[in-house]
Each structure stands twice: as structure tokens, then as C-alpha cells.
Short mmCIF file of C-alpha atoms in Angstrom, two decimals:
data_model
loop_
_atom_site.label_atom_id
_atom_site.label_comp_id
_atom_site.label_asym_id
_atom_site.label_seq_id
_atom_site.Cartn_x
_atom_site.Cartn_y
_atom_site.Cartn_z
CA UNK A 20 99.40 89.33 102.56
CA UNK A 21 101.29 86.97 100.23
CA UNK A 22 103.36 89.61 98.48
CA UNK A 23 104.62 87.35 95.71
CA UNK A 24 101.06 86.86 94.42
CA UNK A 25 100.67 90.62 93.93
CA UNK A 26 103.63 91.11 91.59
CA UNK A 27 103.40 92.19 87.97
CA UNK A 28 106.11 93.34 85.60
CA UNK A 29 106.80 97.08 86.15
CA UNK A 30 107.66 97.43 82.45
CA UNK A 31 104.82 95.71 80.59
CA UNK A 32 102.37 94.94 83.48
CA UNK A 33 102.39 91.23 82.70
CA UNK A 34 101.42 89.05 85.73
CA UNK A 35 104.40 87.32 87.34
CA UNK A 36 104.75 84.09 89.27
CA UNK A 37 108.03 84.19 91.19
CA UNK A 38 109.58 80.83 91.90
CA UNK A 39 112.25 81.14 94.50
CA UNK A 40 114.18 84.38 94.58
CA UNK A 41 114.64 85.12 90.87
CA UNK A 42 112.42 85.46 87.84
CA UNK A 43 111.95 86.81 84.33
CA UNK A 44 108.89 88.28 82.65
CA UNK A 45 107.65 85.94 79.92
CA UNK A 46 106.53 88.87 77.78
CA UNK A 47 109.28 91.53 77.91
CA UNK A 48 112.11 89.54 79.59
CA UNK A 49 112.41 91.98 82.50
CA UNK A 50 114.42 90.26 85.23
CA UNK A 51 113.86 90.54 88.97
CA UNK A 52 115.22 88.99 92.14
CA UNK A 53 115.09 88.98 95.91
CA UNK A 54 118.44 89.69 97.51
CA UNK A 55 119.31 90.39 101.14
CA UNK A 56 115.61 90.49 102.00
CA UNK A 57 114.73 93.08 99.33
CA UNK A 58 112.77 92.45 96.12
CA UNK A 59 114.36 94.24 93.15
CA UNK A 60 111.84 95.47 90.57
CA UNK A 61 113.46 98.76 89.61
CA UNK A 62 112.44 100.04 86.17
CA UNK A 63 113.27 103.73 85.51
CA UNK A 64 112.98 104.89 81.89
CA UNK A 65 112.99 108.56 82.94
CA UNK A 66 116.42 110.24 83.14
CA UNK A 67 115.27 112.73 85.80
CA UNK A 68 114.13 109.89 88.05
CA UNK A 69 117.38 108.02 87.45
CA UNK A 70 119.38 111.10 88.43
CA UNK A 71 117.16 111.60 91.48
CA UNK A 72 117.67 107.99 92.57
CA UNK A 73 121.44 108.37 92.41
CA UNK A 74 121.28 111.53 94.53
CA UNK A 75 119.06 109.83 97.12
CA UNK A 76 121.45 106.88 97.31
CA UNK A 77 124.12 109.34 98.44
CA UNK A 78 121.74 111.20 100.75
CA UNK A 79 120.69 107.99 102.50
CA UNK A 80 124.30 107.25 103.39
CA UNK A 81 124.13 110.21 105.77
CA UNK A 82 122.50 109.60 109.21
CA UNK A 83 119.05 111.15 109.47
CA UNK A 84 116.41 111.66 112.15
CA UNK A 85 112.66 111.39 111.73
CA UNK A 86 110.27 114.20 112.59
CA UNK A 87 109.09 113.40 116.10
CA UNK A 88 105.65 115.05 116.20
CA UNK A 89 103.50 111.92 116.17
CA UNK A 90 102.81 111.99 112.43
CA UNK A 91 104.52 108.68 111.69
CA UNK A 92 102.66 107.04 114.57
CA UNK A 93 99.36 108.25 113.08
CA UNK A 94 100.22 107.00 109.59
CA UNK A 95 101.33 103.67 111.07
CA UNK A 96 97.99 103.42 112.90
CA UNK A 97 96.20 103.74 109.54
CA UNK A 98 98.50 101.07 108.10
CA UNK A 99 98.01 98.45 110.81
CA UNK A 100 95.38 95.84 110.01
CA UNK A 101 95.21 96.82 106.34
CA UNK A 102 97.06 95.63 103.26
CA UNK A 103 99.20 98.76 103.10
CA UNK A 104 101.76 100.06 100.64
CA UNK A 105 104.13 102.86 101.67
CA UNK A 106 105.34 104.58 98.50
CA UNK A 107 108.75 106.24 98.76
CA UNK A 108 109.23 104.71 102.20
CA UNK A 109 112.74 106.11 102.64
CA UNK A 110 114.37 104.95 105.86
CA UNK A 111 111.32 102.87 106.83
CA UNK A 112 109.88 104.91 109.71
CA UNK A 113 106.31 103.69 109.08
CA UNK A 114 107.51 100.12 108.54
CA UNK A 115 109.28 100.18 111.91
CA UNK A 116 105.97 101.04 113.62
CA UNK A 117 103.75 98.87 111.38
CA UNK A 118 105.98 95.93 110.31
CA UNK A 119 103.46 94.31 107.95
CA UNK A 120 103.48 97.40 105.71
CA UNK A 121 105.02 96.91 102.27
CA UNK A 122 107.70 99.55 101.76
CA UNK A 123 108.58 100.72 98.23
CA UNK A 124 111.57 102.90 97.50
CA UNK A 125 113.80 103.47 94.46
CA UNK A 126 116.91 104.13 96.59
CA UNK A 127 118.62 100.90 97.54
CA UNK A 128 120.54 102.72 100.27
CA UNK A 129 117.24 103.87 101.77
CA UNK A 130 115.90 100.31 101.73
CA UNK A 131 119.02 99.01 103.45
CA UNK A 132 118.43 101.49 106.28
CA UNK A 133 114.76 100.50 106.45
CA UNK A 134 115.74 96.84 106.75
CA UNK A 135 118.09 97.66 109.63
CA UNK A 136 115.16 99.37 111.37
CA UNK A 137 113.18 96.13 111.19
CA UNK A 138 111.13 96.50 107.99
CA UNK A 139 110.04 93.04 106.84
CA UNK A 140 108.64 93.60 103.34
CA UNK A 141 110.70 95.82 101.06
CA UNK A 142 110.60 96.35 97.30
CA UNK A 143 112.98 98.43 95.21
CA UNK A 144 110.79 100.04 92.57
CA UNK A 145 109.98 103.41 91.05
CA UNK A 146 106.75 105.15 92.10
CA UNK A 147 105.99 105.76 88.40
CA UNK A 148 106.18 102.01 87.58
CA UNK A 149 104.89 99.97 90.49
CA UNK A 150 105.23 96.17 90.21
CA UNK A 151 101.83 95.33 91.72
CA UNK A 152 98.46 94.15 90.42
CA UNK A 153 95.45 96.47 90.27
CA UNK A 154 93.92 97.03 93.73
CA UNK A 155 96.45 94.75 95.40
CA UNK A 156 96.32 97.01 98.48
CA UNK A 157 93.56 98.39 100.64
CA UNK A 158 95.62 101.45 101.49
CA UNK A 159 98.56 103.31 99.95
CA UNK A 160 100.50 106.01 101.79
CA UNK A 161 102.80 108.61 100.28
CA UNK A 162 104.26 110.90 102.93
CA UNK A 163 106.04 114.05 101.76
CA UNK A 164 107.26 112.69 98.44
CA UNK A 165 104.84 113.61 95.64
CA UNK A 166 106.53 116.99 95.12
CA UNK A 167 109.83 115.18 94.61
CA UNK A 168 108.61 112.93 91.77
CA UNK A 169 109.58 113.61 88.15
CA UNK A 170 105.96 113.08 87.05
CA UNK A 171 103.50 113.50 89.96
CA UNK A 172 100.44 112.71 87.82
CA UNK A 173 101.88 109.43 86.59
CA UNK A 174 102.85 108.47 90.14
CA UNK A 175 99.35 109.27 91.39
CA UNK A 176 97.78 107.16 88.65
CA UNK A 177 99.95 104.24 89.73
CA UNK A 178 99.07 104.83 93.38
CA UNK A 179 95.36 104.84 92.52
CA UNK A 180 95.73 101.77 90.32
CA UNK A 181 97.21 99.57 93.06
CA UNK A 182 95.07 100.73 96.01
CA UNK A 183 91.52 101.54 97.08
CA UNK A 184 92.27 104.29 99.62
CA UNK A 185 95.18 106.73 99.46
CA UNK A 186 96.71 108.98 102.12
CA UNK A 187 99.09 111.75 101.08
CA UNK A 188 101.04 114.50 102.74
CA UNK A 189 102.31 116.98 100.15
CA UNK A 190 104.56 119.97 100.77
CA UNK A 191 102.65 123.21 100.23
CA UNK A 192 103.63 125.96 97.85
CA UNK A 193 103.96 129.22 99.77
CA UNK A 194 101.06 131.58 98.93
CA UNK A 195 103.28 134.24 97.39
CA UNK A 196 104.16 134.93 93.72
CA UNK A 197 107.03 132.87 92.28
CA UNK A 198 107.43 131.06 95.62
CA UNK A 199 109.15 127.97 94.18
CA UNK A 200 111.62 130.10 92.22
CA UNK A 201 112.35 132.28 95.26
CA UNK A 202 112.85 129.25 97.46
CA UNK A 203 115.32 127.68 95.02
CA UNK A 204 117.13 131.00 94.59
CA UNK A 205 117.58 131.47 98.34
CA UNK A 206 118.74 127.89 98.84
CA UNK A 207 121.31 128.26 96.06
CA UNK A 208 122.41 131.62 97.44
CA UNK A 209 122.96 130.08 100.88
CA UNK A 210 124.56 126.91 99.38
CA UNK A 211 121.96 124.72 101.10
CA UNK A 212 121.71 121.22 99.58
CA UNK A 213 118.11 120.47 98.70
CA UNK A 214 116.17 117.63 97.09
CA UNK A 215 117.15 116.81 93.45
CA UNK A 216 113.51 117.41 92.42
CA UNK A 217 111.48 119.76 94.61
CA UNK A 218 108.28 121.47 93.44
CA UNK A 219 105.89 122.25 96.34
CA UNK A 220 102.26 122.19 95.23
CA UNK A 221 99.29 124.46 95.97
CA UNK A 222 96.00 122.86 97.01
CA UNK A 223 94.43 124.02 93.73
CA UNK A 224 97.19 122.29 91.75
CA UNK A 225 96.92 119.18 93.92
CA UNK A 226 93.15 118.95 93.44
CA UNK A 227 93.63 119.28 89.68
CA UNK A 228 96.11 116.42 89.36
CA UNK A 229 94.12 114.23 91.77
CA UNK A 230 91.08 114.70 89.53
CA UNK A 231 93.15 113.79 86.46
CA UNK A 232 94.29 110.65 88.29
CA UNK A 233 90.59 109.83 88.97
CA UNK A 234 91.09 110.08 92.72
CA UNK A 235 88.18 111.39 94.79
CA UNK A 236 89.08 113.59 97.78
CA UNK A 237 87.29 112.45 100.92
CA UNK A 238 89.21 114.62 103.37
CA UNK A 239 91.61 117.51 102.99
CA UNK A 240 93.44 119.56 105.58
CA UNK A 241 96.98 120.36 106.70
CA UNK A 242 99.81 118.64 108.48
CA UNK A 243 100.69 121.11 111.21
CA UNK A 244 104.45 120.55 111.11
CA UNK A 245 105.76 124.03 110.19
CA UNK A 246 107.88 125.13 107.28
CA UNK A 247 111.60 125.00 107.90
CA UNK A 248 112.07 128.73 107.36
CA UNK A 249 115.19 128.68 109.52
CA UNK A 250 116.88 126.76 106.71
CA UNK A 251 116.14 129.76 104.50
CA UNK A 252 117.48 132.18 107.10
CA UNK A 253 114.13 133.49 108.42
CA UNK A 254 113.44 133.50 112.17
CA UNK A 255 110.16 135.43 112.30
CA UNK A 256 107.99 133.55 114.87
CA UNK A 257 104.75 133.80 112.87
CA UNK A 258 106.45 132.35 109.77
CA UNK A 259 107.72 129.41 111.83
CA UNK A 260 104.11 128.47 112.65
CA UNK A 261 102.83 128.10 109.07
CA UNK A 262 101.85 124.45 108.32
CA UNK A 263 104.17 122.89 105.75
CA UNK A 264 102.00 120.25 104.09
CA UNK A 265 98.61 119.42 102.67
CA UNK A 266 97.02 116.27 104.07
CA UNK A 267 94.50 114.44 101.89
CA UNK A 268 92.67 111.15 101.96
CA UNK A 269 91.30 109.91 98.65
CA UNK A 270 89.56 106.92 97.11
CA UNK A 271 89.81 105.54 93.59
CA UNK A 272 87.47 103.29 91.57
#
């Protein structure tokens, strides 16, 4: 796809017509540019998201490995042949396997790593303020990131706005009382560094916010990759087999 034709201002949603590698919105004067192969459209009015971005910039400076269970290969297979947007693309694992995918990430350090992996089309932007026209993409993917957004509903509305079909993996809330609080308490007790924003979601909660975002669930199931209970200090075999994520495919009008 011709990416430049899909851009709008992330602040006021005014259509843009980039000429060369720099531009300015005629309505709100938001400025953008393409530098070192990355389009810069970052607009973050939310302080929590700004803090989160800064933390991720530091996290992405540390070498990381992708989960090698075939999940990225499957998501890349969905992406190939479609106009696909990967929201919160991180290090660019999907983009490495499906190079025509458009990767969006608010962490510049993450995008730099994605570019080194061979990603061709990268945009620095916030998931809550995407710089793309309505229905610019046939497919949007968000893998394991919704629970890390400051405002999941707003991010889902943006995802639905720019795409026709959506694929999400979302970390599950453990089916025990006060599970998120207990998880945070144990991580703090063990001095384990976790995500700056981390609120696993139950399927009931996920269905509720998907409905509010006017997204229709076509398929729902689980991603079988297990919870990382060992990080919490648990080594009970049955616990280590519990699937960690919801997997849903949705459509939006």
C-alpha cells in the first residue's frame, strides 16, 4: 500500500498530504517527519502513556528474545497478502516475517530494533491516537499489548476505526479474587521489574469493552502459551500449563 496516502493528523484527524519527508497539519500545525526510515507521528496527551513510553524506551535497550512457539509465524501468515497494521509492534517480530506489514510503536528504541530486523514500514505513534484514515487497513493486529495501554477502550476504538478485521491476544486475568493486586504484590515483594502499566483482563471484561468499541467478536479462544508462574516463584506443574492469553478475532463496521 502507499502508506503516505493513508496518513491523517493524530491530533485533529485532518487529512495530510506529505511532500518529501516533512510536513505540518494545516489545521492544528502538528508537525511530522520521516527520519532514518521511520515516520514520526507521536502525539501523547496522556501522562500515563508518556511515562510508559519512557520506560519502554529503556526496556528496549536491553536484548530480548521472542516467544518461539509458532505464534508470530501464525500472526504473520494472517498479515501476508493483506493491508495490515501491527499496533504496538515492539521489536518487529511480525514485520520480520511479513515485511509489508505496517508496524506502529510509541517507543522509538523499539522501532530502531524493528528496523534492524528488516521491518520496512515503521511509524512512531501512540495506539490511542493513530495517524491513519478510517478503514485504511484490511487487518489490524495487537499482540499482547492491550492490557498495557493507559486507556484500552480508546485504543480499541482507534483500532476499529482504522481497520475492518482485528486480531488480538490479551493477557488473561487469573480466575481468583484480587488476582491483579496479588500479582503486583508478589512482583514487588520479589523485586521483579514488570510492565509500567499491566492490567490483565478477564474474558467478560474484554467482551464488554469490545462491545463498547463496536467490535463484533467472530472467534474467541485462548493462546496456549502458559503463564510465567516461575517469575512469581511458583513451580507447580499444573499451574505452568494454564494458557496465558485470550485470542479473539473481531470485525468492525
